[in-house]
PDB file of C-alpha atoms in Angstrom:
ATOM      1  CA  MET W 434     -40.699 -11.143  45.474  1.00  0.00           C
ATOM      2  CA  LEU W 435     -41.370 -11.477  41.786  1.00  0.00           C
ATOM      3  CA  THR W 436     -42.022 -14.996  40.567  1.00  0.00           C
ATOM      4  CA  PRO W 437     -40.082 -16.402  37.579  1.00  0.00           C
ATOM      5  CA  PHE W 438     -43.291 -16.214  35.531  1.00  0.00           C
ATOM      6  CA  VAL W 439     -43.781 -12.499  36.281  1.00  0.00           C
ATOM      7  CA  MET W 440     -40.106 -11.791  35.572  1.00  0.00           C
ATOM      8  CA  LYS W 441     -40.407 -13.589  32.261  1.00  0.00           C
ATOM      9  CA  LEU W 442     -43.422 -11.482  31.291  1.00  0.00           C
ATOM     10  CA  ALA W 443     -41.656  -8.269  32.383  1.00  0.00           C
ATOM     11  CA  ALA W 444     -38.622  -9.171  30.265  1.00  0.00           C
ATOM     12  CA  GLY W 445     -40.981  -9.957  27.404  1.00  0.00           C
ATOM     13  CA  ALA W 446     -42.682  -6.566  27.696  1.00  0.00           C
ATOM     14  CA  LEU W 447     -39.317  -4.778  27.668  1.00  0.00           C
ATOM     15  CA  SER W 448     -38.303  -6.796  24.622  1.00  0.00           C
ATOM     16  CA  GLY W 449     -41.583  -5.778  23.017  1.00  0.00           C
ATOM     17  CA  VAL W 450     -40.696  -2.093  23.364  1.00  0.00           C
ATOM     18  CA  PHE W 451     -37.533  -2.671  21.311  1.00  0.00           C
ATOM     19  CA  VAL W 452     -39.403  -4.852  18.806  1.00  0.00           C
ATOM     20  CA  GLY W 453     -42.157  -2.272  18.294  1.00  0.00           C
ATOM     21  CA  PHE W 454     -39.692   0.599  18.038  1.00  0.00           C
ATOM     22  CA  THR W 455     -37.748  -1.218  15.320  1.00  0.00           C
ATOM     23  CA  LEU W 456     -40.908  -2.071  13.379  1.00  0.00           C
ATOM     24  CA  GLY W 457     -42.043   1.544  13.526  1.00  0.00           C
ATOM     25  CA  LEU W 458     -38.619   2.945  12.640  1.00  0.00           C
ATOM     26  CA  ILE W 459     -37.539   0.722   9.752  1.00  0.00           C
ATOM     27  CA  GLY W 460     -40.710  -1.186   8.802  1.00  0.00           C
ATOM     28  CA  GLY W 461     -39.178  -4.484   9.860  1.00  0.00           C
ATOM     29  CA  GLY W 462     -36.498  -6.033  11.968  1.00  0.00           C
ATOM     30  CA  GLY W 463     -39.063  -6.862  14.652  1.00  0.00           C
ATOM     31  CA  SER W 464     -38.389 -10.572  14.549  1.00  0.00           C
ATOM     32  CA  VAL W 465     -34.718  -9.920  13.913  1.00  0.00           C
ATOM     33  CA  LEU W 466     -34.694  -8.525  17.436  1.00  0.00           C
ATOM     34  CA  ALA W 467     -37.535 -10.585  18.909  1.00  0.00           C
ATOM     35  CA  VAL W 468     -36.115 -14.057  18.361  1.00  0.00           C
ATOM     36  CA  PRO W 469     -32.646 -13.318  19.849  1.00  0.00           C
ATOM     37  CA  LEU W 470     -34.242 -11.377  22.738  1.00  0.00           C
ATOM     38  CA  LEU W 471     -36.592 -14.234  23.582  1.00  0.00           C
ATOM     39  CA  VAL W 472     -33.796 -16.813  23.477  1.00  0.00           C
ATOM     40  CA  TYR W 473     -30.949 -14.861  25.115  1.00  0.00           C
ATOM     41  CA  PHE W 474     -32.680 -12.201  27.245  1.00  0.00           C
ATOM     42  CA  VAL W 475     -36.052 -13.669  28.253  1.00  0.00           C
ATOM     43  CA  GLY W 476     -34.616 -17.202  28.443  1.00  0.00           C
ATOM     44  CA  VAL W 477     -36.981 -19.197  26.227  1.00  0.00           C
ATOM     45  CA  PRO W 478     -35.216 -22.599  26.090  1.00  0.00           C
ATOM     46  CA  GLU W 479     -36.464 -23.797  22.694  1.00  0.00           C
ATOM     47  CA  PRO W 480     -35.719 -21.634  19.590  1.00  0.00           C
ATOM     48  CA  HIS W 481     -38.806 -22.924  17.790  1.00  0.00           C
ATOM     49  CA  ILE W 482     -41.058 -21.653  20.614  1.00  0.00           C
ATOM     50  CA  ALA W 483     -39.253 -18.299  20.420  1.00  0.00           C
ATOM     51  CA  ILE W 484     -39.897 -18.227  16.668  1.00  0.00           C
ATOM     52  CA  GLY W 485     -43.596 -19.119  16.987  1.00  0.00           C
ATOM     53  CA  THR W 486     -44.182 -16.672  19.852  1.00  0.00           C
ATOM     54  CA  SER W 487     -42.379 -13.823  18.114  1.00  0.00           C
ATOM     55  CA  SER W 488     -44.393 -14.419  14.941  1.00  0.00           C
ATOM     56  CA  VAL W 489     -47.631 -13.814  16.853  1.00  0.00           C
ATOM     57  CA  ALA W 490     -46.335 -10.661  18.520  1.00  0.00           C
ATOM     58  CA  VAL W 491     -44.648  -9.185  15.459  1.00  0.00           C
ATOM     59  CA  SER W 492     -47.662  -9.726  13.179  1.00  0.00           C
ATOM     60  CA  VAL W 493     -49.981  -7.885  15.576  1.00  0.00           C
ATOM     61  CA  ASN W 494     -47.394  -5.155  16.225  1.00  0.00           C
ATOM     62  CA  ALA W 495     -47.095  -4.747  12.465  1.00  0.00           C
ATOM     63  CA  VAL W 496     -50.821  -3.979  12.246  1.00  0.00           C
ATOM     64  CA  PHE W 497     -50.474  -1.076  14.709  1.00  0.00           C
ATOM     65  CA  ASN W 498     -47.454   0.267  12.840  1.00  0.00           C
ATOM     66  CA  LEU W 499     -49.247  -0.234   9.529  1.00  0.00           C
ATOM     67  CA  VAL W 500     -51.940   2.181  10.696  1.00  0.00           C
ATOM     68  CA  ASN W 501     -49.314   4.776  11.647  1.00  0.00           C
ATOM     69  CA  HIS W 502     -47.634   4.605   8.231  1.00  0.00           C
ATOM     70  CA  ALA W 503     -50.964   4.516   6.365  1.00  0.00           C
ATOM     71  CA  ARG W 504     -51.960   7.819   7.956  1.00  0.00           C
ATOM     72  CA  SER W 505     -48.798   9.406   6.581  1.00  0.00           C
ATOM     73  CA  GLY W 506     -49.585   8.108   3.055  1.00  0.00           C
ATOM     74  CA  ALA W 507     -46.342   6.102   2.816  1.00  0.00           C
ATOM     75  CA  ILE W 508     -47.920   2.801   1.643  1.00  0.00           C
ATOM     76  CA  LYS W 509     -48.182   1.762  -2.022  1.00  0.00           C
ATOM     77  CA  TRP W 510     -51.181  -0.480  -1.448  1.00  0.00           C
ATOM     78  CA  ARG W 511     -51.417  -2.279  -4.807  1.00  0.00           C
ATOM     79  CA  CYS W 512     -47.724  -3.131  -5.016  1.00  0.00           C
ATOM     80  CA  ALA W 513     -47.725  -4.131  -1.343  1.00  0.00           C
ATOM     81  CA  SER W 514     -50.808  -6.359  -1.740  1.00  0.00           C
ATOM     82  CA  VAL W 515     -49.396  -8.347  -4.679  1.00  0.00           C
ATOM     83  CA  PHE W 516     -46.106  -8.843  -2.836  1.00  0.00           C
ATOM     84  CA  ALA W 517     -47.905  -9.921   0.355  1.00  0.00           C
ATOM     85  CA  LEU W 518     -50.312 -12.340  -1.373  1.00  0.00           C
ATOM     86  CA  PHE W 519     -47.610 -14.339  -3.139  1.00  0.00           C
ATOM     87  CA  GLY W 520     -45.347 -13.997  -0.122  1.00  0.00           C
ATOM     88  CA  ALA W 521     -47.915 -15.566   2.215  1.00  0.00           C
ATOM     89  CA  LEU W 522     -47.971 -18.668   0.019  1.00  0.00           C
ATOM     90  CA  GLY W 523     -44.180 -18.846   0.218  1.00  0.00           C
ATOM     91  CA  ALA W 524     -44.265 -18.285   3.984  1.00  0.00           C
ATOM     92  CA  PHE W 525     -46.475 -21.322   4.533  1.00  0.00           C
ATOM     93  CA  GLY W 526     -44.065 -23.594   2.686  1.00  0.00           C
ATOM     94  CA  GLY W 527     -41.010 -22.064   4.319  1.00  0.00           C
ATOM     95  CA  SER W 528     -42.390 -22.283   7.864  1.00  0.00           C
ATOM     96  CA  SER W 529     -43.370 -25.921   7.352  1.00  0.00           C
ATOM     97  CA  LEU W 530     -39.771 -26.720   6.403  1.00  0.00           C
ATOM     98  CA  GLY W 531     -38.284 -24.556   9.188  1.00  0.00           C
ATOM     99  CA  LYS W 532     -40.031 -26.569  11.907  1.00  0.00           C
ATOM    100  CA  LEU W 533     -38.058 -29.621  10.789  1.00  0.00           C
ATOM    101  CA  ILE W 534     -34.618 -27.968  11.236  1.00  0.00           C
ATOM    102  CA  ASN W 535     -32.625 -28.008  14.499  1.00  0.00           C
ATOM    103  CA  GLY W 536     -33.301 -24.745  16.355  1.00  0.00           C
ATOM    104  CA  GLU W 537     -29.656 -23.731  16.935  1.00  0.00           C
ATOM    105  CA  LYS W 538     -28.724 -24.478  13.327  1.00  0.00           C
ATOM    106  CA  LEU W 539     -31.693 -22.371  12.246  1.00  0.00           C
ATOM    107  CA  LEU W 540     -30.444 -19.436  14.339  1.00  0.00           C
ATOM    108  CA  ALA W 541     -26.927 -19.733  12.897  1.00  0.00           C
ATOM    109  CA  LEU W 542     -28.253 -19.712   9.327  1.00  0.00           C
ATOM    110  CA  PHE W 543     -30.531 -16.831  10.251  1.00  0.00           C
ATOM    111  CA  GLY W 544     -27.551 -14.793  11.455  1.00  0.00           C
ATOM    112  CA  LEU W 545     -25.656 -15.389   8.204  1.00  0.00           C
ATOM    113  CA  LEU W 546     -28.658 -14.276   6.165  1.00  0.00           C
ATOM    114  CA  MET W 547     -28.918 -11.105   8.261  1.00  0.00           C
ATOM    115  CA  LEU W 548     -25.266 -10.271   7.536  1.00  0.00           C
ATOM    116  CA  VAL W 549     -25.818 -10.551   3.782  1.00  0.00           C
ATOM    117  CA  VAL W 550     -28.979  -8.428   3.821  1.00  0.00           C
ATOM    118  CA  GLY W 551     -27.423  -5.808   6.097  1.00  0.00           C
ATOM    119  CA  ALA W 552     -24.386  -5.478   3.831  1.00  0.00           C
ATOM    120  CA  LEU W 553     -26.510  -5.168   0.689  1.00  0.00           C
ATOM    121  CA  MET W 554     -28.737  -2.598   2.341  1.00  0.00           C
ATOM    122  CA  PHE W 555     -25.753  -0.502   3.407  1.00  0.00           C
ATOM    123  CA  LEU W 556     -24.301  -0.537  -0.121  1.00  0.00           C
ATOM    124  CA  ASN W 557     -27.663   0.627  -1.513  1.00  0.00           C
ATOM    125  CA  ARG W 558     -28.354   3.141   1.260  1.00  0.00           C
ATOM    126  CA  ARG W 559     -28.556   6.104  -1.143  1.00  0.00           C
ATOM    127  CA  GLY W 560     -30.965   4.519  -3.605  1.00  0.00           C
ATOM    128  CA  GLN W 561     -33.854   6.921  -4.037  1.00  0.00           C
ATOM    129  CA  GLY W 562     -36.430   5.059  -6.145  1.00  0.00           C
ATOM    130  CA  HIS W 563     -39.462   6.702  -7.728  1.00  0.00           C
ATOM    131  CA  PRO W 564     -42.216   8.026  -5.409  1.00  0.00           C
ATOM    132  CA  GLN W 565     -44.834   7.815  -8.205  1.00  0.00           C
ATOM    133  CA  VAL W 566     -44.440   4.052  -8.800  1.00  0.00           C
ATOM    134  CA  ARG W 567     -47.676   2.152  -9.500  1.00  0.00           C
ATOM    135  CA  LEU W 568     -48.541  -1.517 -10.036  1.00  0.00           C
ATOM    136  CA  SER W 569     -48.093  -2.354 -13.724  1.00  0.00           C
ATOM    137  CA  ARG W 570     -47.594  -5.231 -16.161  1.00  0.00           C
ATOM    138  CA  GLU W 571     -43.869  -4.570 -15.970  1.00  0.00           C
ATOM    139  CA  ASN W 572     -43.419  -4.817 -12.213  1.00  0.00           C
ATOM    140  CA  PHE W 573     -46.165  -7.362 -11.406  1.00  0.00           C
ATOM    141  CA  PRO W 574     -44.019 -10.429 -12.286  1.00  0.00           C
ATOM    142  CA  ARG W 575     -41.092  -9.095 -10.225  1.00  0.00           C
ATOM    143  CA  LEU W 576     -43.354  -8.326  -7.265  1.00  0.00           C
ATOM    144  CA  ALA W 577     -44.970 -11.779  -7.413  1.00  0.00           C
ATOM    145  CA  ALA W 578     -41.713 -13.730  -7.790  1.00  0.00           C
ATOM    146  CA  THR W 579     -39.775 -11.663  -5.262  1.00  0.00           C
ATOM    147  CA  GLY W 580     -42.699 -11.815  -2.832  1.00  0.00           C
ATOM    148  CA  ALA W 581     -42.899 -15.611  -3.030  1.00  0.00           C
ATOM    149  CA  ALA W 582     -39.150 -16.019  -2.531  1.00  0.00           C
ATOM    150  CA  THR W 583     -39.044 -13.524   0.332  1.00  0.00           C
ATOM    151  CA  GLY W 584     -42.062 -15.141   1.966  1.00  0.00           C
ATOM    152  CA  ALA W 585     -40.422 -18.564   1.793  1.00  0.00           C
ATOM    153  CA  LEU W 586     -37.277 -17.239   3.507  1.00  0.00           C
ATOM    154  CA  SER W 587     -39.379 -15.352   6.049  1.00  0.00           C
ATOM    155  CA  GLY W 588     -41.392 -18.451   6.911  1.00  0.00           C
ATOM    156  CA  PHE W 589     -38.344 -20.716   7.002  1.00  0.00           C
ATOM    157  CA  PHE W 590     -36.520 -18.486   9.497  1.00  0.00           C
ATOM    158  CA  GLY W 591     -39.727 -17.676  11.396  1.00  0.00           C
ATOM    159  CA  VAL W 592     -39.497 -13.902  11.073  1.00  0.00           C
ATOM    160  CA  GLY W 593     -41.874 -11.203   9.908  1.00  0.00           C
ATOM    161  CA  GLY W 594     -39.264 -10.545   7.273  1.00  0.00           C
ATOM    162  CA  GLY W 595     -39.209  -6.743   7.159  1.00  0.00           C
ATOM    163  CA  PHE W 596     -35.424  -6.766   6.906  1.00  0.00           C
ATOM    164  CA  LEU W 597     -35.867  -8.872   3.746  1.00  0.00           C
ATOM    165  CA  ILE W 598     -39.020  -7.198   2.459  1.00  0.00           C
ATOM    166  CA  VAL W 599     -37.747  -3.600   2.445  1.00  0.00           C
ATOM    167  CA  PRO W 600     -34.829  -4.214   0.040  1.00  0.00           C
ATOM    168  CA  ALA W 601     -36.966  -6.672  -1.961  1.00  0.00           C
ATOM    169  CA  LEU W 602     -39.652  -4.018  -2.546  1.00  0.00           C
ATOM    170  CA  MET W 603     -36.998  -1.471  -3.471  1.00  0.00           C
ATOM    171  CA  PHE W 604     -35.693  -3.954  -6.050  1.00  0.00           C
ATOM    172  CA  ALA W 605     -39.012  -5.261  -7.392  1.00  0.00           C
ATOM    173  CA  ALA W 606     -40.884  -1.950  -7.705  1.00  0.00           C
ATOM    174  CA  ASN W 607     -38.097   0.660  -7.405  1.00  0.00           C
ATOM    175  CA  LEU W 608     -39.766   2.170  -4.342  1.00  0.00           C
ATOM    176  CA  PRO W 609     -38.074   4.880  -2.263  1.00  0.00           C
ATOM    177  CA  ILE W 610     -37.033   3.545   1.130  1.00  0.00           C
ATOM    178  CA  LEU W 611     -39.766   5.378   3.079  1.00  0.00           C
ATOM    179  CA  ASN W 612     -42.467   3.885   0.797  1.00  0.00           C
ATOM    180  CA  ALA W 613     -40.782   0.471   0.990  1.00  0.00           C
ATOM    181  CA  ILE W 614     -40.779   0.666   4.793  1.00  0.00           C
ATOM    182  CA  GLY W 615     -44.481   1.531   4.986  1.00  0.00           C
ATOM    183  CA  SER W 616     -45.489  -0.972   2.301  1.00  0.00           C
ATOM    184  CA  SER W 617     -43.408  -3.743   3.899  1.00  0.00           C
ATOM    185  CA  LEU W 618     -45.716  -3.785   6.916  1.00  0.00           C
ATOM    186  CA  VAL W 619     -48.508  -5.272   4.771  1.00  0.00           C
ATOM    187  CA  SER W 620     -46.259  -8.260   4.114  1.00  0.00           C
ATOM    188  CA  VAL W 621     -44.863  -8.381   7.663  1.00  0.00           C
ATOM    189  CA  THR W 622     -48.449  -8.810   8.854  1.00  0.00           C
ATOM    190  CA  ALA W 623     -49.325 -11.442   6.246  1.00  0.00           C
ATOM    191  CA  PHE W 624     -46.111 -13.441   6.694  1.00  0.00           C
ATOM    192  CA  GLY W 625     -46.307 -13.244  10.486  1.00  0.00           C
ATOM    193  CA  VAL W 626     -49.902 -14.489  10.621  1.00  0.00           C
ATOM    194  CA  THR W 627     -49.119 -17.366   8.243  1.00  0.00           C
ATOM    195  CA  THR W 628     -46.015 -18.451  10.168  1.00  0.00           C
ATOM    196  CA  ALA W 629     -47.676 -18.001  13.589  1.00  0.00           C
ATOM    197  CA  ALA W 630     -50.645 -20.148  12.567  1.00  0.00           C
ATOM    198  CA  ASN W 631     -48.323 -22.875  11.290  1.00  0.00           C
ATOM    199  CA  TYR W 632     -46.321 -22.903  14.553  1.00  0.00           C
ATOM    200  CA  ALA W 633     -49.441 -22.626  16.737  1.00  0.00           C
ATOM    201  CA  VAL W 634     -50.869 -25.778  15.183  1.00  0.00           C
ATOM    202  CA  SER W 635     -47.735 -27.570  16.415  1.00  0.00           C
ATOM    203  CA  GLY W 636     -48.052 -26.071  19.935  1.00  0.00           C
ATOM    204  CA  LEU W 637     -44.964 -23.886  19.514  1.00  0.00           C
ATOM    205  CA  VAL W 638     -46.404 -20.580  20.821  1.00  0.00           C
ATOM    206  CA  ASP W 639     -46.185 -19.163  24.379  1.00  0.00           C
ATOM    207  CA  TRP W 640     -49.387 -17.084  24.362  1.00  0.00           C
ATOM    208  CA  ALA W 641     -48.827 -15.266  27.685  1.00  0.00           C
ATOM    209  CA  LEU W 642     -45.369 -14.164  26.601  1.00  0.00           C
ATOM    210  CA  ALA W 643     -46.711 -13.087  23.208  1.00  0.00           C
ATOM    211  CA  GLY W 644     -49.221 -10.859  25.017  1.00  0.00           C
ATOM    212  CA  ALA W 645     -46.464  -9.231  27.069  1.00  0.00           C
ATOM    213  CA  ILE W 646     -44.420  -8.516  23.951  1.00  0.00           C
ATOM    214  CA  LEU W 647     -47.481  -6.988  22.315  1.00  0.00           C
ATOM    215  CA  GLY W 648     -48.059  -4.629  25.230  1.00  0.00           C
ATOM    216  CA  GLY W 649     -44.537  -3.249  25.037  1.00  0.00           C
ATOM    217  CA  GLY W 650     -44.611  -3.260  21.250  1.00  0.00           C
ATOM    218  CA  VAL W 651     -47.532  -0.842  20.997  1.00  0.00           C
ATOM    219  CA  ILE W 652     -45.584   1.783  22.963  1.00  0.00           C
ATOM    220  CA  GLY W 653     -42.346   1.192  21.081  1.00  0.00           C
ATOM    221  CA  GLY W 654     -44.132   1.281  17.725  1.00  0.00           C
ATOM    222  CA  MET W 655     -45.567   4.754  18.261  1.00  0.00           C
ATOM    223  CA  ILE W 656     -42.125   6.093  19.197  1.00  0.00           C
ATOM    224  CA  GLY W 657     -40.495   4.365  16.221  1.00  0.00           C
ATOM    225  CA  ALA W 658     -42.999   5.664  13.657  1.00  0.00           C
ATOM    226  CA  ALA W 659     -42.574   9.233  14.888  1.00  0.00           C
ATOM    227  CA  THR W 660     -38.794   8.869  14.698  1.00  0.00           C
ATOM    228  CA  ALA W 661     -39.002   7.475  11.145  1.00  0.00           C
ATOM    229  CA  ARG W 662     -40.930  10.527   9.952  1.00  0.00           C
ATOM    230  CA  ARG W 663     -38.289  12.852  11.400  1.00  0.00           C
ATOM    231  CA  LEU W 664     -35.422  10.906   9.819  1.00  0.00           C
ATOM    232  CA  SER W 665     -37.012  10.487   6.368  1.00  0.00           C
ATOM    233  CA  ALA W 666     -35.709  13.842   5.112  1.00  0.00           C
ATOM    234  CA  GLN W 667     -32.103  12.821   5.767  1.00  0.00           C
ATOM    235  CA  ARG W 668     -30.741  10.994   2.738  1.00  0.00           C
ATOM    236  CA  GLY W 669     -29.550   7.504   3.562  1.00  0.00           C
ATOM    237  CA  THR W 670     -30.061   7.805   7.331  1.00  0.00           C
ATOM    238  CA  LEU W 671     -32.835   5.221   7.612  1.00  0.00           C
ATOM    239  CA  ALA W 672     -31.024   2.708   5.417  1.00  0.00           C
ATOM    240  CA  THR W 673     -27.802   3.148   7.369  1.00  0.00           C
ATOM    241  CA  ALA W 674     -29.627   2.647  10.680  1.00  0.00           C
ATOM    242  CA  PHE W 675     -31.383  -0.388   9.209  1.00  0.00           C
ATOM    243  CA  ALA W 676     -28.098  -1.975   8.097  1.00  0.00           C
ATOM    244  CA  GLY W 677     -26.361  -1.217  11.400  1.00  0.00           C
ATOM    245  CA  ILE W 678     -29.090  -2.849  13.491  1.00  0.00           C
ATOM    246  CA  VAL W 679     -29.245  -5.955  11.307  1.00  0.00           C
ATOM    247  CA  VAL W 680     -25.453  -6.500  11.197  1.00  0.00           C
ATOM    248  CA  THR W 681     -24.996  -5.936  14.949  1.00  0.00           C
ATOM    249  CA  VAL W 682     -27.708  -8.424  15.906  1.00  0.00           C
ATOM    250  CA  ALA W 683     -26.463 -10.879  13.266  1.00  0.00           C
ATOM    251  CA  LEU W 684     -22.973 -10.999  14.745  1.00  0.00           C
ATOM    252  CA  TYR W 685     -24.367 -11.653  18.212  1.00  0.00           C
ATOM    253  CA  VAL W 686     -26.725 -14.405  16.990  1.00  0.00           C
ATOM    254  CA  ILE W 687     -23.925 -16.152  15.095  1.00  0.00           C
ATOM    255  CA  TRP W 688     -21.590 -15.933  18.086  1.00  0.00           C
ATOM    256  CA  ARG W 689     -24.149 -17.440  20.485  1.00  0.00           C
ATOM    257  CA  SER W 690     -25.543 -20.097  18.146  1.00  0.00           C
ATOM    258  CA  VAL W 691     -22.122 -21.323  16.978  1.00  0.00           C
ATOM    259  CA  GLY W 692     -21.046 -21.588  20.614  1.00  0.00           C
ATOM    260  CA  SER W 693     -24.108 -23.722  21.386  1.00  0.00           C
ATOM    261  CA  LEU W 694     -23.376 -26.061  18.469  1.00  0.00           C
ATOM    262  CA  ALA W 695     -19.705 -26.477  19.383  1.00  0.00           C
TER     263      ALA W 695
END
């Protein structure tokens, strides 16, 4: 008979497959799925532990997916690096504040934010951007400011932030969605490491569960990256899938968290 500990790790590994697949497919959304899965599927009782644990797993998963996208040449390294550097500073401040907020209230606010981002992404699903974009004096201030703001939100809600970073990069540097997806993984890694370290210092990370999520995430990430390459030629398909995933999970998170607060 499987012990509760083994069952928890098995559920974590299965969750990791979905997390990795989403990271590989849309360059983010890993924590969007990871936090609700850990709370509602795996059964982690404290949302802050779910947030800290998912930050560890998602940041490492993002590294594996970063390699996959780098091989395909989809990453705009200079734009991504500026965004990630300023975003990491914002993530530290945001995660410090997030630890002070009630966990269920944090999940409810998180769900509302996901709805807004999903709706905006759907409305802009046919935006093409410019594949030849480079870091310049014109876009540097937008990348820095947008990165810092996105990092603060990412750290506050305890997510890698890909679902925020992709549209933010499209706005700040006018990147096509495939380049924004690949480039977002630089920031997902940086934000995740910053947030995970902040939560780990407070003892809010389940390291065994994080390892299980990582194991499943590696497999899911390879499948997701391959799927993203096949879908990239279809105009608007990735953005539509992105928006659909975010909105669906958002509605479920709001429903569960509001019920817990009632």
